[in-house]
XYZ file of C-alpha atoms in Angstrom:
492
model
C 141.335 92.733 131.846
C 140.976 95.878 134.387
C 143.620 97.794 135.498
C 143.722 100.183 138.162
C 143.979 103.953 137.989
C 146.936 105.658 137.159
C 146.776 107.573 140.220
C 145.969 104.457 142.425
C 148.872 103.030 141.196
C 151.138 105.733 142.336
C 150.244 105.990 145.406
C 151.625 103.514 148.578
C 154.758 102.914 146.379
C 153.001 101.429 142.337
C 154.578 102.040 139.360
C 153.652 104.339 137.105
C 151.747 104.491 134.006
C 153.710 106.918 131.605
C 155.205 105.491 128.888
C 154.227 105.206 124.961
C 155.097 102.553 122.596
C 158.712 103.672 121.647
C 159.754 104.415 125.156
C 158.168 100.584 125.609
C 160.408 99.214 122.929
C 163.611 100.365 123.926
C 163.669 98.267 126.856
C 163.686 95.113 124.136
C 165.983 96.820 121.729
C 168.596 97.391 124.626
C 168.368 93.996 126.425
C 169.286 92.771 122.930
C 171.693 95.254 122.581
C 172.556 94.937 118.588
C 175.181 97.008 118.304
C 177.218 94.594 120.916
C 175.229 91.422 119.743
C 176.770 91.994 116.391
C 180.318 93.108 117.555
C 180.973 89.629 118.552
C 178.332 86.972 117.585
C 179.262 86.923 114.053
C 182.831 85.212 114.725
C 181.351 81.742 115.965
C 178.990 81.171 113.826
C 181.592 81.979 110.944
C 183.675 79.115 112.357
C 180.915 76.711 111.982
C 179.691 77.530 108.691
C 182.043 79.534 106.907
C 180.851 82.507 103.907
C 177.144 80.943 105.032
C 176.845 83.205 108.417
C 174.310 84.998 106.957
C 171.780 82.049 106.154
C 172.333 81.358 109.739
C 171.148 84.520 111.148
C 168.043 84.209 108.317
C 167.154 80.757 110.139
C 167.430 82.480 113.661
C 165.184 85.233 112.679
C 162.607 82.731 111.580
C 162.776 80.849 114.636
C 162.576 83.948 116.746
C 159.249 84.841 114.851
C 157.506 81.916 116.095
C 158.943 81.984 119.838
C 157.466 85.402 120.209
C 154.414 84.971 119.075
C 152.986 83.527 122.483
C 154.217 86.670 124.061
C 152.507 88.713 121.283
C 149.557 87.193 121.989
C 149.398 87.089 125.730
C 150.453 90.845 126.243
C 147.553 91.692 124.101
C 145.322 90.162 127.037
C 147.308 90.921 130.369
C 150.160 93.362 131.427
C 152.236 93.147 134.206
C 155.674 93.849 135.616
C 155.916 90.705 136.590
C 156.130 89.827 132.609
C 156.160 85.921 132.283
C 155.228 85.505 135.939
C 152.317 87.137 134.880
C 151.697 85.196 131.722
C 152.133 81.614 132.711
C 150.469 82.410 136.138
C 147.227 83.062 134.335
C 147.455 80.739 132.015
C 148.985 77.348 134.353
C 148.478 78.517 137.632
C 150.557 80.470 140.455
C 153.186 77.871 140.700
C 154.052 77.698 136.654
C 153.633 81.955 137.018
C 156.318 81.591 139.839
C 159.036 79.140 138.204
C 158.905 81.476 134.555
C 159.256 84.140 136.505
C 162.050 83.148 138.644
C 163.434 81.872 135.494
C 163.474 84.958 133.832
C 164.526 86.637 136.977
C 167.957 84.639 137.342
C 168.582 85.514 133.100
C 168.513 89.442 134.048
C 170.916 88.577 136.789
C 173.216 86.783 134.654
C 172.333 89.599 131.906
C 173.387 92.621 134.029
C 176.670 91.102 135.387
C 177.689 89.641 131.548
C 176.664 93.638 130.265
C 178.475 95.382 132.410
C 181.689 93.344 132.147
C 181.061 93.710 128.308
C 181.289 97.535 128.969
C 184.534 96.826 130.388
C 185.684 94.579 127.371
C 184.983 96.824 124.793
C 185.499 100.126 126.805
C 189.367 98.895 126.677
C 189.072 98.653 122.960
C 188.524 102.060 122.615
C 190.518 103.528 125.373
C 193.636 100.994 123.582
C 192.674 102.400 120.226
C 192.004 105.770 120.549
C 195.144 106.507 122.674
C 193.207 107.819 125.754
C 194.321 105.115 127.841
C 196.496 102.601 126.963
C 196.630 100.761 130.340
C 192.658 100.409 130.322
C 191.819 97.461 133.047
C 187.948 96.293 132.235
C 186.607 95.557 135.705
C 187.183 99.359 136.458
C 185.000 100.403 133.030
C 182.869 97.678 134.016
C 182.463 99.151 138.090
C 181.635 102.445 136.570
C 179.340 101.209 134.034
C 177.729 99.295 137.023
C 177.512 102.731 139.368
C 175.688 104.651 136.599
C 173.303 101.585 135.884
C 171.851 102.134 139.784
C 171.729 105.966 139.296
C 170.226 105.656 135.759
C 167.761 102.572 136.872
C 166.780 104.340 140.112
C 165.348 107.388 137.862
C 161.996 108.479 136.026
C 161.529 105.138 133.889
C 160.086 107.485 131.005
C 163.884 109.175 130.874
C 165.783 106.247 131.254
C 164.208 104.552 128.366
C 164.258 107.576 126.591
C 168.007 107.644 126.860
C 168.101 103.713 126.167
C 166.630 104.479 122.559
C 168.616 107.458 121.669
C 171.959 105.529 122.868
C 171.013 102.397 120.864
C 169.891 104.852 117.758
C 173.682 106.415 118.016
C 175.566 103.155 118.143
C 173.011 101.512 115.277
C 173.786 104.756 113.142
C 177.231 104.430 113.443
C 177.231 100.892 111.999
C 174.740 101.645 109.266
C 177.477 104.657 107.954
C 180.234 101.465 107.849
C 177.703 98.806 106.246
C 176.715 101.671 103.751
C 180.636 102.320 102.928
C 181.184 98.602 102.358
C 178.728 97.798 100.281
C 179.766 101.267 98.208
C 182.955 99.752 98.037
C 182.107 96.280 96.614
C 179.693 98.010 94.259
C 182.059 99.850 92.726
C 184.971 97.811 92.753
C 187.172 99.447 95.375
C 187.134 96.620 98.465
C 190.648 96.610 100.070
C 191.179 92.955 98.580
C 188.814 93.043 95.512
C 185.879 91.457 97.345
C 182.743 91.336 96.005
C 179.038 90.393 95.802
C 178.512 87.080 95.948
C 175.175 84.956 96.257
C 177.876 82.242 97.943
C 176.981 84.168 101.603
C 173.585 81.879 101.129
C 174.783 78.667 100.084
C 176.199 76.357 102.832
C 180.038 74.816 102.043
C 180.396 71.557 100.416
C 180.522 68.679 103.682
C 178.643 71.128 106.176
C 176.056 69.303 107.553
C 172.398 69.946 108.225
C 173.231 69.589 112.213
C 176.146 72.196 111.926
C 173.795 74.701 110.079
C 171.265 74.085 112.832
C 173.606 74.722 115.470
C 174.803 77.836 113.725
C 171.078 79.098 113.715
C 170.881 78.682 117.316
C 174.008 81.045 117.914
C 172.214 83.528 115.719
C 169.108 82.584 118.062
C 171.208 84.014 121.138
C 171.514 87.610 119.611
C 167.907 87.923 120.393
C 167.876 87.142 124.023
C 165.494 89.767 125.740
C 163.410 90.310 123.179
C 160.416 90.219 125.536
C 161.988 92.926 127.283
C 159.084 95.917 126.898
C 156.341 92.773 128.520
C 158.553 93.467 131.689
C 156.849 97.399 131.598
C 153.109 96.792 131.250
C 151.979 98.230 134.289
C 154.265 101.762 133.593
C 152.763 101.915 129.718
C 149.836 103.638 128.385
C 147.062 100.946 126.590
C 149.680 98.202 127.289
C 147.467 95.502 125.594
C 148.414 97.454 122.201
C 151.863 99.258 122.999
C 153.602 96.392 124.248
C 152.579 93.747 121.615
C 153.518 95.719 118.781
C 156.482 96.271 120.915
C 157.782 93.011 121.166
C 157.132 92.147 117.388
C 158.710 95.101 116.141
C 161.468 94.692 117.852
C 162.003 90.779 116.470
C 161.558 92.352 113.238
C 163.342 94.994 113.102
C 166.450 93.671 114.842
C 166.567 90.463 113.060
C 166.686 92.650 109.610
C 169.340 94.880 110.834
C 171.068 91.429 111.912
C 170.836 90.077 108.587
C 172.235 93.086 106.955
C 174.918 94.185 109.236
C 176.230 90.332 108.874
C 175.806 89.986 104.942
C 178.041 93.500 105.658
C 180.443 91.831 107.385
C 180.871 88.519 105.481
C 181.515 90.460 102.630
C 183.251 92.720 103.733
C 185.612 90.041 104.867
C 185.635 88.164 101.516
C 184.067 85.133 100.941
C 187.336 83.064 99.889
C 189.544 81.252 102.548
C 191.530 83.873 103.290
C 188.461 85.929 103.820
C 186.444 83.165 106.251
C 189.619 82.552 107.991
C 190.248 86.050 108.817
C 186.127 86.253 110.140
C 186.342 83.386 111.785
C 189.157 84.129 113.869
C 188.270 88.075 113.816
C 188.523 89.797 117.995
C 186.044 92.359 116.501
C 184.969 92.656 113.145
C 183.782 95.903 113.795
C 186.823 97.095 114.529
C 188.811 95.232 111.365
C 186.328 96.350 108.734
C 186.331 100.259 109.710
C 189.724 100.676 109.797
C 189.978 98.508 106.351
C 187.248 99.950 104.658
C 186.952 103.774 106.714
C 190.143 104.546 109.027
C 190.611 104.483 112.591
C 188.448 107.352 113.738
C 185.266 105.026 112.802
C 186.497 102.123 114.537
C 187.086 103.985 117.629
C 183.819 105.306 117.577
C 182.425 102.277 116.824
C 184.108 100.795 119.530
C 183.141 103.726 121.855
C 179.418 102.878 120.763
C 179.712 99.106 121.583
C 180.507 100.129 124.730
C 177.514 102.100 125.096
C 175.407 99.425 124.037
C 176.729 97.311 126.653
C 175.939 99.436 129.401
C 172.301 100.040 127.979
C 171.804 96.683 127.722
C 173.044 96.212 131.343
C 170.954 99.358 131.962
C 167.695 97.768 130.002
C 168.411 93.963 132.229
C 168.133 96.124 135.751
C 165.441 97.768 134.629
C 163.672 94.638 133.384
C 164.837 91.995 136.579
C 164.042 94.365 139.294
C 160.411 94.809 137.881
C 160.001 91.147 137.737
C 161.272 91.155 141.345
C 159.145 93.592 142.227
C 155.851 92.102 141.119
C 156.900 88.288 142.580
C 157.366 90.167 146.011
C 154.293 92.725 146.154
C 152.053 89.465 145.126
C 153.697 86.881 147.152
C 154.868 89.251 150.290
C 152.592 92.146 150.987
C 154.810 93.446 153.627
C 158.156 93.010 152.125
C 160.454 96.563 151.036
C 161.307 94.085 147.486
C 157.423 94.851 146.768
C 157.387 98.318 147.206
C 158.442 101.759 144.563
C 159.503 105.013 144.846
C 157.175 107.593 145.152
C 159.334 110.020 143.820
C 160.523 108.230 141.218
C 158.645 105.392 140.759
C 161.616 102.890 140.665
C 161.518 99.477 142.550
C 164.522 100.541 144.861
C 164.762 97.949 146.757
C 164.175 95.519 144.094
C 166.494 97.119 142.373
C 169.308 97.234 144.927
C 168.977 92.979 145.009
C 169.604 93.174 141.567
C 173.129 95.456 141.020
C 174.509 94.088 144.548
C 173.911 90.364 143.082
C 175.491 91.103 139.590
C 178.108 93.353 140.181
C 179.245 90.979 142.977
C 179.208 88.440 140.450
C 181.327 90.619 137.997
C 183.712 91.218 140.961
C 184.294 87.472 142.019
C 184.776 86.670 138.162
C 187.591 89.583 137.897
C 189.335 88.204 141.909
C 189.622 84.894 139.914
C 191.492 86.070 136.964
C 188.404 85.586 134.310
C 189.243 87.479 131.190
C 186.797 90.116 130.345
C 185.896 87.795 127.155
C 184.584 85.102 129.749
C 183.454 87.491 132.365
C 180.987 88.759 129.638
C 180.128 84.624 127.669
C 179.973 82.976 131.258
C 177.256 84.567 132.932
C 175.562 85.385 129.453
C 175.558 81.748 128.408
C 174.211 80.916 132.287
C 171.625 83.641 131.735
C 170.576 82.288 128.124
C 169.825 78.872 129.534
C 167.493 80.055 132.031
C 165.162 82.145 129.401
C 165.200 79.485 127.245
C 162.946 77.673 130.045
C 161.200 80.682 131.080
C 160.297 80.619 127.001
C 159.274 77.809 127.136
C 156.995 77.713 130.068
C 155.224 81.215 128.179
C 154.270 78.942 125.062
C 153.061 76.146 126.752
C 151.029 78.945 128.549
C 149.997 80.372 125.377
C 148.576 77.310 123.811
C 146.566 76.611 127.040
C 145.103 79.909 127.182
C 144.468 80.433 123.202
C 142.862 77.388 121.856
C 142.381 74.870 125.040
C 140.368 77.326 127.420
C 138.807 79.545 124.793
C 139.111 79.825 120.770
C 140.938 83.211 121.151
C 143.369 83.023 118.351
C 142.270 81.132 114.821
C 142.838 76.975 114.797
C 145.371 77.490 111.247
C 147.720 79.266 113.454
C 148.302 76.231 115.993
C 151.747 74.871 114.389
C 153.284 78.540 115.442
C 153.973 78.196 118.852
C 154.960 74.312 118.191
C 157.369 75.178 115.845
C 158.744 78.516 118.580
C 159.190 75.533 121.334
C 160.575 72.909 118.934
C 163.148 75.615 118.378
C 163.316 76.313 121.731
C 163.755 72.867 123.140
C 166.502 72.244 120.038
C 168.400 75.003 121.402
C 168.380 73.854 124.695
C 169.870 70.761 123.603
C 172.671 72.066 121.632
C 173.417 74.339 124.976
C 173.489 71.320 127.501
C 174.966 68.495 124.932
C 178.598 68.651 123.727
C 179.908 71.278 126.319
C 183.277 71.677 127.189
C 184.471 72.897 130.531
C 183.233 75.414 132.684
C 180.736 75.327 129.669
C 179.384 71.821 130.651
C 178.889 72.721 134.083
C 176.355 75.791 133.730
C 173.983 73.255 132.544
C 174.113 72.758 136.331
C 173.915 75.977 137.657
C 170.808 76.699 136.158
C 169.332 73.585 136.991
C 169.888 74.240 140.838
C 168.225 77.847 140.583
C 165.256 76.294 138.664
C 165.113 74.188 141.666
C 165.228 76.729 144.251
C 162.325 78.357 142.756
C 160.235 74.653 142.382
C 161.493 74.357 146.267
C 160.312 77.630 147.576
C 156.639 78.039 145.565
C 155.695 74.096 146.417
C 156.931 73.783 149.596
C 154.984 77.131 150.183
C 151.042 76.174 149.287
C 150.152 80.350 150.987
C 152.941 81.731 148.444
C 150.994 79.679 145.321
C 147.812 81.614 146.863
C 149.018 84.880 147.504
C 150.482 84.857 143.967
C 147.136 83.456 142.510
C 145.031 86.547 144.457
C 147.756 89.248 144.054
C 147.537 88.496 140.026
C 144.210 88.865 140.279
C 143.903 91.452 142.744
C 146.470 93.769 141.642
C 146.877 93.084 137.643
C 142.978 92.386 137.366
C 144.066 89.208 135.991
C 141.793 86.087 136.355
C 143.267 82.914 137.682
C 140.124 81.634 135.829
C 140.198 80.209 132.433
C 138.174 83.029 130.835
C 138.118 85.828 128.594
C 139.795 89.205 130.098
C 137.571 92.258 130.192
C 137.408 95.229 128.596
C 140.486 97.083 129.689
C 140.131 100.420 131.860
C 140.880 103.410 130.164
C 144.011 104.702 131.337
């Protein structure tokens, strides 16, 4: 694969080629957002299968392994903004390139209007707890945290994702001093309620089925939506082919063992007994029970305070990632068009990027008008968003497989079952999403099925779109449409 110059790429409105590996990674680590992910995902999972939440999240992390590893792979052979566009577009053809794409396009939609009303959610937590404001209305937090996602997202990439990593790194910190002060606690016999280590966390209750446990892994599976996050930067990263390949599997790694151990933390902390599950289970933020049980109120509100923060970066990290993708399907597929073009001054996808905060914070704004609690305003549009990446994951593997071992032995034969056991995953979760739904649950099934349409509608009812798409991947990425092995990358 060839890409063009740095400097060719600034000029008449590219991106920019500036970033290293960590400022790559903390676009995944803040789409996933683990500091909120675990603020809330726990809860669920503990009503399913009780003192076992942690085996669940051990399960996800497995499963996670295998999904990325088709976006491993590719991103070692082609970078783009465009991310999965890019991927299955080389690997299927334009039209599969435009449907992943527009896939993953509607999830950081969904994504950015779910963060920012989970800014608002937890932003009242800590205005209510610390005193500062006891009247704290969420869609106002939320409107802010919305304003200062444009002005961030509109910036010098290399900042913002500078800033994404150090905000993350605060809020992470501030959990590790609370895991590190529980598990002190049950070491040395001091727990609030005499809890203590137990090897009960990894054994499932008596009656729990196999079905239940599977379902609880797939609610684990959630907390890493947007792991592929840093694949949406490959034309703005130096020696992308490395940077953002280690990116993506360090962040699946790393996250899923700070999941593991911030939720053996919190199960626990709780207690493993009735009392203990029950009081997880039906927990409105375990963060916020076990500091002041274990710490005092000043940790919680911090805590709290850093949730927050992690919502807006993941909001933050979700613009940043949809208007790329934007971006890329427009310059390929409409030369001429404003949604194709950056800033030369700052190298942001404006307009792109305008599409994508009017859309979601519109959508935040509707969901408030109607009287959706900020609970729902954050799990509606999340769960909508979820069910389109699951497809636009799925597309990527089926892209992989093609492109690894059917047009070219590029990856060795043993490692075949990988990417079959990341979609059986994948299609299992999509079945436990669409199956067994109660309402407005049951009916987002829907949604997402008319946007996947849309995008089917508008790429084959379009044969010049398909071949723009095909000669702007080529063209612009130095991607082949062809089914062979990339060249040598330009230096960069």
């Amino acid at each position: 694969m060839t890409t063009a110059p740095a400097e060719q790429q600034q000029s008449g409105g590219g991106l920019r080629r500036e970033l290293n590996f960590w400022e790559a990674i903390a676009l995944s680590i803040a789409i996933m957002a683990p500091t909120a992910a675990m603020a809330l995902n726990g809860v669920g999972i503990s009503n399913l299968i009780g003192r076992a939440v942690p085996l669940a999240f051990i399960f996800a992390t497995v499963g996670v392994i295998f999904v990325s590893y088709a976006f491993v792979q590719l991103s070692k052979h082609f970078s783009s903004a465009g991310s999965v566009y890019a991927f299955s577009g080389v690997t299927l053809g334009p039209q599969a390139g435009f449907f992943a794409g527009w896939a993953l396009f509607g999830t950081y939609l969904a994504f950015t209007a779910a963060s920012t009303a989970e800014a608002g959610l937890f932003g009242v937590d800590f205005f209510k707890g610390s005193g500062i404001w006891n009247g704290a209305e969420w869609v106002v937090i939320a409107l802010v945290a919305g304003v200062l996602i444009a002005f961030f997202a509109y910036n010098d990439v290399r900042k913002v994702t500078r800033a994404l990593l150090t905000i993350e790194g605060i809020s992470v910190t501030l959990i590790v001093i609370l895991i590190v002060v529980i598990f002190a606690k049950l070491l040395f016999g001091s727990a609030p309620q005499n809890q203590g280590y137990t090897l009960d966390i990894f054994k499932v209750p008596h009656g729990t089925s196999l079905d239940t446990v599977a379902t609880a892994a797939v609610f684990g599976f959630l907390s890493f939506a947007g792991f592929e996050g840093a694949a949406a930067l490959g034309e703005e990263t130096n020696n992308p082919r490395r940077n953002i390949s280690r990116a993506i599997m360090f962040a699946v790694l790393v996250s899923g063992g700070f999941y593991i151990l911030v939720i053996i933390a919190q199960t626990l902390g709780y207690g493993t007994d009735a009392a203990g599950v029950k009081a997880f289970s039906g927990s409105a933020g375990p963060f916020s029970d076990l500091s002041k049980l274990y710490v005092g109120g000043l940790l919680r509100d911090l805590i709290n305070l850093g949730a927050t923060v992690s919502a807006f970066a993941s909001g933050l990290g979700t613009a940043l990632a949809g208007s790329r993708i934007l971006f890329a399907l427009s310059r390929d597929g409409f030369e001429s068009s404003p949604l194709g073009k950056a800033s030369k001054r700052t190298g942001a996808p404006v307009g792109a990027l305008a599409v994508v905060m009017t859309i979601a914070m519109t959508v935040m704004i509707i969901q408030r008008i109607i009287g959706t609690s900020a609970v729902n305003a954050f799990f509606y549009p999340g769960t909508i968003g979820v069910l389109s990446l699951l497809v636009a994951y799925m597309v990527t593997n089926l892209g992989a497989m093609k492109f690894l071992w059917l047009d070219g032995k590029r990856a060795p034969l043993w490692q075949i079952p990988i990417p079959l056991i990341g979609m059986a995953f994948l299609g299992y979760t999509i079945y436990k999403q669409v199956t067994g739904q109660t309402f407005p649950y049951n009916h987002f099934p829907w949604l997402v099925l008319g946007w996947l349409v849309i995008g089917l509608v508008v790429v084959f009812a379009a044969p010049g779109l398909a071949r723009r798409l095909g000669a702007g991947l080529a063209r612009r990425e130095g991607l082949s449409t062809e089914p062979a092995q990339p060249a040598p990358e330009a230096a960069t």
